[in-house]
Short mmCIF file of N, CA and C in Angstrom, two decimals:
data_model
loop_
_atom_site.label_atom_id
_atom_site.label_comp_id
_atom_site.label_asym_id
_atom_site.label_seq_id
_atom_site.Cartn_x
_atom_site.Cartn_y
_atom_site.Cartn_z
N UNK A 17 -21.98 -1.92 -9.96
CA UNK A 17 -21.52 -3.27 -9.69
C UNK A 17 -22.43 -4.27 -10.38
N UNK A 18 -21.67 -5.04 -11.00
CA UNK A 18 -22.55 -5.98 -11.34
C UNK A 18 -22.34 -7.60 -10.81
N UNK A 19 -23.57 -7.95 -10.61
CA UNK A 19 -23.67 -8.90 -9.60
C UNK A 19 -22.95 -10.45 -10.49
N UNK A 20 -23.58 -10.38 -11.92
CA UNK A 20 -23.12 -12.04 -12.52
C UNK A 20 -21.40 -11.79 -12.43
N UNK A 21 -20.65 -10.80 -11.80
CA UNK A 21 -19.21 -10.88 -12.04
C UNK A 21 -18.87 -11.20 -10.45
N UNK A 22 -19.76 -11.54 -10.11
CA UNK A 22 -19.36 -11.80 -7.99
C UNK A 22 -20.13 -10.44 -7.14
N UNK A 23 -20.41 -9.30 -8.31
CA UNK A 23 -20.92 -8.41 -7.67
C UNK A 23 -19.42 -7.22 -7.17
N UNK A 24 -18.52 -7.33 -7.97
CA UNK A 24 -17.38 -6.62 -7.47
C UNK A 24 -16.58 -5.94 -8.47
N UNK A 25 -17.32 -6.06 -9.78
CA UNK A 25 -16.65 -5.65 -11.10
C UNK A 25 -17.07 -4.04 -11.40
N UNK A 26 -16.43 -3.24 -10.85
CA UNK A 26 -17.41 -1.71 -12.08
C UNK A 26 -17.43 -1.67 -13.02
N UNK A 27 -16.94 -2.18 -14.07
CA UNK A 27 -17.20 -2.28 -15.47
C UNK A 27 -16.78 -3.32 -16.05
N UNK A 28 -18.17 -3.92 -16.04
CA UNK A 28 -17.96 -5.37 -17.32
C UNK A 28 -17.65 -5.38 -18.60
N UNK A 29 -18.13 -3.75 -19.14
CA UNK A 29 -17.54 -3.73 -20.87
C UNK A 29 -16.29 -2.87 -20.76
N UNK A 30 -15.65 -3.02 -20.02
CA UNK A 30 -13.50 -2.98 -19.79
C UNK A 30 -13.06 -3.91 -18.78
N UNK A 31 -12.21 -4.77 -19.85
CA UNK A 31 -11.46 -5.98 -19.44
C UNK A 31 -10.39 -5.41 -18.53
N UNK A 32 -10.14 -4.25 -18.47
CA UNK A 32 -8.58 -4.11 -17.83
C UNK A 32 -9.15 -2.89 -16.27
N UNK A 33 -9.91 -2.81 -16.12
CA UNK A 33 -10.30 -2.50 -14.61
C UNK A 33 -11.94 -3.09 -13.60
N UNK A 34 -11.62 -3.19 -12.71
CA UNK A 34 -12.44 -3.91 -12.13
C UNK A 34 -12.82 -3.84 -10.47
N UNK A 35 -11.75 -2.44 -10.10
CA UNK A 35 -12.57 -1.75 -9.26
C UNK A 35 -11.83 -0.36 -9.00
N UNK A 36 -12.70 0.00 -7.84
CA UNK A 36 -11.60 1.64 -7.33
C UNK A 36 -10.11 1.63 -6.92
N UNK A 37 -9.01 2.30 -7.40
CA UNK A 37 -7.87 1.95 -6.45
C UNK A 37 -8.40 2.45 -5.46
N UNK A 38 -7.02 1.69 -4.36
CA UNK A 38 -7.12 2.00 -3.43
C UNK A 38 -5.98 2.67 -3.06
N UNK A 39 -5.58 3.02 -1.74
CA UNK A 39 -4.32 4.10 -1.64
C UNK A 39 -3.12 3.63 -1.83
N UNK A 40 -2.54 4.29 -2.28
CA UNK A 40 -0.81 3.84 -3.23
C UNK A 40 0.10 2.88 -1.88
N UNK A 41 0.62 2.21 -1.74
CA UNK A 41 1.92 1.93 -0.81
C UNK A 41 3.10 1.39 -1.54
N UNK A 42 4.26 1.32 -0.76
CA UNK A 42 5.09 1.12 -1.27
C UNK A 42 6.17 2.26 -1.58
N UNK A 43 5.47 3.39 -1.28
CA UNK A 43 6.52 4.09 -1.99
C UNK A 43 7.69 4.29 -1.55
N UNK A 44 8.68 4.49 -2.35
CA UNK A 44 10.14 4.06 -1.90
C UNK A 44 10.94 5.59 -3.23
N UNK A 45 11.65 6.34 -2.12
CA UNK A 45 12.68 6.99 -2.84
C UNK A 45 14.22 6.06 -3.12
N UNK A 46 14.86 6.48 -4.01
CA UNK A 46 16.21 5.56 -3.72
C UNK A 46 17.15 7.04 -4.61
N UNK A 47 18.57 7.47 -3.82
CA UNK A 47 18.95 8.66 -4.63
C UNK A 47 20.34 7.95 -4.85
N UNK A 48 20.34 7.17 -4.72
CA UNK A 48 22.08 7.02 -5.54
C UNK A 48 22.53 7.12 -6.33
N UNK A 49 21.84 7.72 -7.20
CA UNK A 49 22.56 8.81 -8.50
C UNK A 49 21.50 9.66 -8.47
N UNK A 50 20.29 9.68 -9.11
CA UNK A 50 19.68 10.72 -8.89
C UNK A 50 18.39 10.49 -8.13
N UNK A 51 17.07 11.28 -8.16
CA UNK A 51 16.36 10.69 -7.41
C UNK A 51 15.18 9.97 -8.14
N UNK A 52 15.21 8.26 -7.91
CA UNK A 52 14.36 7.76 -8.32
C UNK A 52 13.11 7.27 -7.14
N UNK A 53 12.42 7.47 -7.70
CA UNK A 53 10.77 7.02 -6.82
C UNK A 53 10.02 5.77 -7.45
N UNK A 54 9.36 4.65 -6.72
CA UNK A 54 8.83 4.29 -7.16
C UNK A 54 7.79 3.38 -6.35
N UNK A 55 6.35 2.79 -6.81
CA UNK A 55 5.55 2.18 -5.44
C UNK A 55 5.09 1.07 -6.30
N UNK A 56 4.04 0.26 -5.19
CA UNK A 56 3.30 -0.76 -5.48
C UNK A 56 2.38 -0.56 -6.85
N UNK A 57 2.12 -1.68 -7.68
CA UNK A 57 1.51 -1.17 -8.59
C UNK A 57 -0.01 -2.20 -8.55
N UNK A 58 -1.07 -1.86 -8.73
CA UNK A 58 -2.28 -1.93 -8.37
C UNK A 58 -3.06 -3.02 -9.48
N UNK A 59 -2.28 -3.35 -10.32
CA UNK A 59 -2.48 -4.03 -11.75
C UNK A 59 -3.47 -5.22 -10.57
N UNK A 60 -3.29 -6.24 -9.98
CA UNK A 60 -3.85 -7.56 -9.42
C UNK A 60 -5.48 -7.03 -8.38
N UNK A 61 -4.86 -5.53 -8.01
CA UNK A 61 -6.11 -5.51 -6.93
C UNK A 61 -7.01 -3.98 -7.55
N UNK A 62 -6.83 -3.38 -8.89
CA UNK A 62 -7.56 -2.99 -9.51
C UNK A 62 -7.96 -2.77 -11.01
N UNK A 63 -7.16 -3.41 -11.20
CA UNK A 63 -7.08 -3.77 -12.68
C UNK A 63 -5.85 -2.85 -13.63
N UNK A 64 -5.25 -3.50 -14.55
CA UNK A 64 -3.97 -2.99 -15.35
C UNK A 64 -4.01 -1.28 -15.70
N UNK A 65 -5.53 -1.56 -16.29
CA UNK A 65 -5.82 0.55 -16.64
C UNK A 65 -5.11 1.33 -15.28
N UNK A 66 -4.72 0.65 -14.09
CA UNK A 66 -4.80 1.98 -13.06
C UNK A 66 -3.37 2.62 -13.31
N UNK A 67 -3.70 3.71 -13.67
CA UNK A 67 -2.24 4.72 -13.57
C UNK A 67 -2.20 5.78 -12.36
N UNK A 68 -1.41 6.44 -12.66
CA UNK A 68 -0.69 7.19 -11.24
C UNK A 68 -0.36 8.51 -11.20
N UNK A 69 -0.36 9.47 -10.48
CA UNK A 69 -0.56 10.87 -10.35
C UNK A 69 0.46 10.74 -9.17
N UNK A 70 1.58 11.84 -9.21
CA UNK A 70 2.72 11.93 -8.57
C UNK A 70 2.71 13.69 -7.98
N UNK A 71 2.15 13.67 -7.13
CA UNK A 71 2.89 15.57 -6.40
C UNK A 71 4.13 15.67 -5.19
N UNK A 72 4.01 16.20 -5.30
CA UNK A 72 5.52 16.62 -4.49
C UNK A 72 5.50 18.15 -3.94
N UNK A 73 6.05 18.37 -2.83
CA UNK A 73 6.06 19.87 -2.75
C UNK A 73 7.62 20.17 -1.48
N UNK A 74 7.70 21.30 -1.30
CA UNK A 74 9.10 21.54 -0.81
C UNK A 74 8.89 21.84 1.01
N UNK A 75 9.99 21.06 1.26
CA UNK A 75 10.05 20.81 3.26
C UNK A 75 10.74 21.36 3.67
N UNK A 76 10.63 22.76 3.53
CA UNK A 76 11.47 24.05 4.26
C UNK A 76 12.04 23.75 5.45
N UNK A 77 13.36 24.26 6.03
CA UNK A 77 14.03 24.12 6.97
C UNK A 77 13.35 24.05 8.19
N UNK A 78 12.05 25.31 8.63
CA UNK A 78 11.40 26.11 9.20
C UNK A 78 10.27 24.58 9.34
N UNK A 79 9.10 24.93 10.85
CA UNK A 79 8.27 24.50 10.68
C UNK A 79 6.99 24.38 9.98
N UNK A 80 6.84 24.97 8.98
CA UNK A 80 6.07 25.75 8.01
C UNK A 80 5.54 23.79 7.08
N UNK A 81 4.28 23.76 7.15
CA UNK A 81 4.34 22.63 6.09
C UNK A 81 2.83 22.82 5.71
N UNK A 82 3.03 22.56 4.10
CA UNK A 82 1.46 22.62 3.61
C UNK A 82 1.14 21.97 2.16
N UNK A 83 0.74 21.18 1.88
CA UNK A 83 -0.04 20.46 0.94
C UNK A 83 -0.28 21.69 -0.24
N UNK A 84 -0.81 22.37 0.17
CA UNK A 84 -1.35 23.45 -0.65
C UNK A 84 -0.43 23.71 -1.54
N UNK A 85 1.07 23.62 -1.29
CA UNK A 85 2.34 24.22 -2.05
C UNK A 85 2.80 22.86 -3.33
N UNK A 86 2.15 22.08 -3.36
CA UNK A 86 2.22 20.99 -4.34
C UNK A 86 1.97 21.30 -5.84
N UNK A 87 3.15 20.39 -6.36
CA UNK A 87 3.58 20.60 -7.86
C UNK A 87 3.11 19.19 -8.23
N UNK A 88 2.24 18.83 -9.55
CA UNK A 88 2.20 17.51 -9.95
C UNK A 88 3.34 17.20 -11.03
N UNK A 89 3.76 16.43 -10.46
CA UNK A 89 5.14 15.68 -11.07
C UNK A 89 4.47 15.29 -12.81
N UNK A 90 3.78 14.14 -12.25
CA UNK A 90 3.74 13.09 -12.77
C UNK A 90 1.88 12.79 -12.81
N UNK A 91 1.18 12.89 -14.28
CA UNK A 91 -0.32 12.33 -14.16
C UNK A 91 -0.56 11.40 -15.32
N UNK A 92 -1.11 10.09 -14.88
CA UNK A 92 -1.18 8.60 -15.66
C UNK A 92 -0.47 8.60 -16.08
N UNK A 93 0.91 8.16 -15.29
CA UNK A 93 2.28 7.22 -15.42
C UNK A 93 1.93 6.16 -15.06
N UNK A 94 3.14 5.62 -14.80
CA UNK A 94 3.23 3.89 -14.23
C UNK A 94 3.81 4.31 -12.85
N UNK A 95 4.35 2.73 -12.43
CA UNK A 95 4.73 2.79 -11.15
C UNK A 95 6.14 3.42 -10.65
N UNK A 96 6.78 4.03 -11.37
CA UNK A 96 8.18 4.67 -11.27
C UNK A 96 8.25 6.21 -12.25
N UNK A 97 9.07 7.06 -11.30
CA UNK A 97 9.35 8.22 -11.50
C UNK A 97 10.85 9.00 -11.09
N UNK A 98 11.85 9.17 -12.42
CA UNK A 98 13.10 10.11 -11.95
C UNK A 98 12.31 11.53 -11.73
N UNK A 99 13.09 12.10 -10.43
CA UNK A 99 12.63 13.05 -10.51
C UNK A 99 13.75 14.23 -10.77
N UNK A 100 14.13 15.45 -11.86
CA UNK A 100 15.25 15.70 -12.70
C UNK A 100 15.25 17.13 -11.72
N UNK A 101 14.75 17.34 -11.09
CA UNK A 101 15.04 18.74 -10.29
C UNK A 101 16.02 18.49 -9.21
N UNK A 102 16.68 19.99 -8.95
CA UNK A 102 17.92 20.04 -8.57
C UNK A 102 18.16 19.41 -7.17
N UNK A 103 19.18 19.42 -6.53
CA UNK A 103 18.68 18.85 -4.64
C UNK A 103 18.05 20.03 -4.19
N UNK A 104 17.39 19.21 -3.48
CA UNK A 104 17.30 20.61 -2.26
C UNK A 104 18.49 21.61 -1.40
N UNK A 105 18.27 22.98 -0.97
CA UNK A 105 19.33 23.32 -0.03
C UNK A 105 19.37 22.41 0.81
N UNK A 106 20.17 21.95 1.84
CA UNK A 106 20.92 21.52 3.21
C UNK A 106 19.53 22.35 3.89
N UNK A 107 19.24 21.20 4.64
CA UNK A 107 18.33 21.01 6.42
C UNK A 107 17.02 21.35 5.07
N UNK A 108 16.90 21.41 3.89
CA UNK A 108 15.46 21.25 3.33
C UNK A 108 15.01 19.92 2.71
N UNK A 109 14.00 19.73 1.85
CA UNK A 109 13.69 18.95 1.43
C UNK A 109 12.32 18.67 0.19
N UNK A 110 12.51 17.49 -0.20
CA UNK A 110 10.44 17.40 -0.81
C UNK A 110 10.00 16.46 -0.57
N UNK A 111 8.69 16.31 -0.16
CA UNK A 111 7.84 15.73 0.13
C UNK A 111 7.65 14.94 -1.10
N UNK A 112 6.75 13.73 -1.02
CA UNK A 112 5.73 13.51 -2.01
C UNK A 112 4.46 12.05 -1.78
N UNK A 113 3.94 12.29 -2.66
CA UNK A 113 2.20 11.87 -2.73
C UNK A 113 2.00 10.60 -4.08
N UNK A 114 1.50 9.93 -3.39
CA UNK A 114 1.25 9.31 -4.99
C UNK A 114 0.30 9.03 -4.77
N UNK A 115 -0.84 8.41 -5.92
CA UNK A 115 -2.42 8.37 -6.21
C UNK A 115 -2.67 7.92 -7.33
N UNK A 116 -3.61 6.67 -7.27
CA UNK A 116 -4.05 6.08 -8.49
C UNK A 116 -5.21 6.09 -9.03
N UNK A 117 -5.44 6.38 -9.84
CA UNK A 117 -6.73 6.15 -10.71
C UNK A 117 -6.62 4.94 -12.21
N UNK A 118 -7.92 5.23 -11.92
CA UNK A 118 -8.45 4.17 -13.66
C UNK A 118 -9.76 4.70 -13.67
N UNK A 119 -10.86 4.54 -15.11
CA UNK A 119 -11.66 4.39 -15.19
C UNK A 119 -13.17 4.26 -14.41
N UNK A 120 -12.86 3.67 -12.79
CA UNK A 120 -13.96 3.51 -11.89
C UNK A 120 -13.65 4.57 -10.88
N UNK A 121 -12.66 5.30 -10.81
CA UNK A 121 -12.30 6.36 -9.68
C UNK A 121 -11.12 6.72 -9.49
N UNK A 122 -10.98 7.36 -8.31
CA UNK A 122 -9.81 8.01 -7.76
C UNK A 122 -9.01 7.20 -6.59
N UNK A 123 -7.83 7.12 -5.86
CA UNK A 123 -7.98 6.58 -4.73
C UNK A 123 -7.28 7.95 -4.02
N UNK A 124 -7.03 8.10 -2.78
CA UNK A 124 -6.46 8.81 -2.33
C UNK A 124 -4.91 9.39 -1.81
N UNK A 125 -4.98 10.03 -1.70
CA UNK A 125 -3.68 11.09 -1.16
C UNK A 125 -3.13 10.08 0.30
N UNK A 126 -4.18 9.50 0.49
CA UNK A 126 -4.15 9.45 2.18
C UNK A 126 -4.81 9.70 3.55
N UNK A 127 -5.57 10.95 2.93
CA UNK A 127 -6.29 11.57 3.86
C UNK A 127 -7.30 12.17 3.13
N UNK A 128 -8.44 12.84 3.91
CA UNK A 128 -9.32 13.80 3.14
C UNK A 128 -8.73 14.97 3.58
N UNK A 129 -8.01 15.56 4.34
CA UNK A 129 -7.40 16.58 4.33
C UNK A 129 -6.38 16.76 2.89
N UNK A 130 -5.79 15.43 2.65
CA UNK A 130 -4.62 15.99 2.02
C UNK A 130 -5.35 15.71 0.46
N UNK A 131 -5.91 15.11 0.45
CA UNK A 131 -6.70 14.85 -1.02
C UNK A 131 -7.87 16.52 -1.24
N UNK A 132 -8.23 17.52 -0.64
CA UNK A 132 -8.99 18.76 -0.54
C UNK A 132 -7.42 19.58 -0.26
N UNK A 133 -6.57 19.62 0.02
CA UNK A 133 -5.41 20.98 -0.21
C UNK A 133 -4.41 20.27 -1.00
N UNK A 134 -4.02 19.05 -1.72
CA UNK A 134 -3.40 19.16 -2.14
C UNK A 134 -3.58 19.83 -4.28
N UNK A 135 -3.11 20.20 -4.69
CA UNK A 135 -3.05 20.37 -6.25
C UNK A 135 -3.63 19.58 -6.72
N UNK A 136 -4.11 18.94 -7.58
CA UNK A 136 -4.87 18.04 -8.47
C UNK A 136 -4.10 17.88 -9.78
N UNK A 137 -3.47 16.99 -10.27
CA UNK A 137 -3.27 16.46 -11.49
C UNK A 137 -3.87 16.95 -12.64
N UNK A 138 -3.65 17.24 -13.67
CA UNK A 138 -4.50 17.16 -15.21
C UNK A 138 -5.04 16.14 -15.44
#
């Protein structure tokens, strides 16, 4: 941190980030034709560099649920994602995760549980 920037900047020699994200919101599925995803984008509260890491994993009929079974969609995209895989069977489903980074860090899954079992991005 450097202090002559208010003390809140992580890097003064990159104009386009200026701190850690923080955790994604916003996210919003919409399927009326196919399935599009998309969330808040972090450009004002961490600077433009922050891109986005997208997992997803499958919500079996059964009570069975686990992080661990996560596919990364999507690593340093933007704020929107079609996702081109087929529906799910009837009474199933998918989950999903979004997470931003830039340059000063990571933000999270959500949890420290789900950020330690879920898959990790490239």
């Amino acid at each position: 941190m450097d202090a002559s920037c208010g003390g809140n900047d992580c890097s003064d020699s990159n104009p386009l980030v200026w701190s850690v994200p923080l955790e994604v919101t916003g996210l919003a599925v919409n399927t009326a034709s196919s399935t599009e995803l998309t969330w808040d984008s972090q450009d004002l509260l961490a600077g433009p560099e922050t891109s986005f890491d997208l997992v997803s994993g499958p919500l079996p009929g059964g009570p069975v649920f686990s992080f661990s079974s996560s596919t990364c969609l999507q690593t340093g995209g933007g704020v929107a994602y079609s996702d081109g895989r087929a529906d799910p069977l009837p009474a199933e489903g998918f989950w999903f995760l979004a997470r931003a980074r830039n340059s000063c860090g990571t933000g999270s899954f959500g949890s420290s549980q789900r950020d330690e079992s879920t898959a990790p991005c490239p």
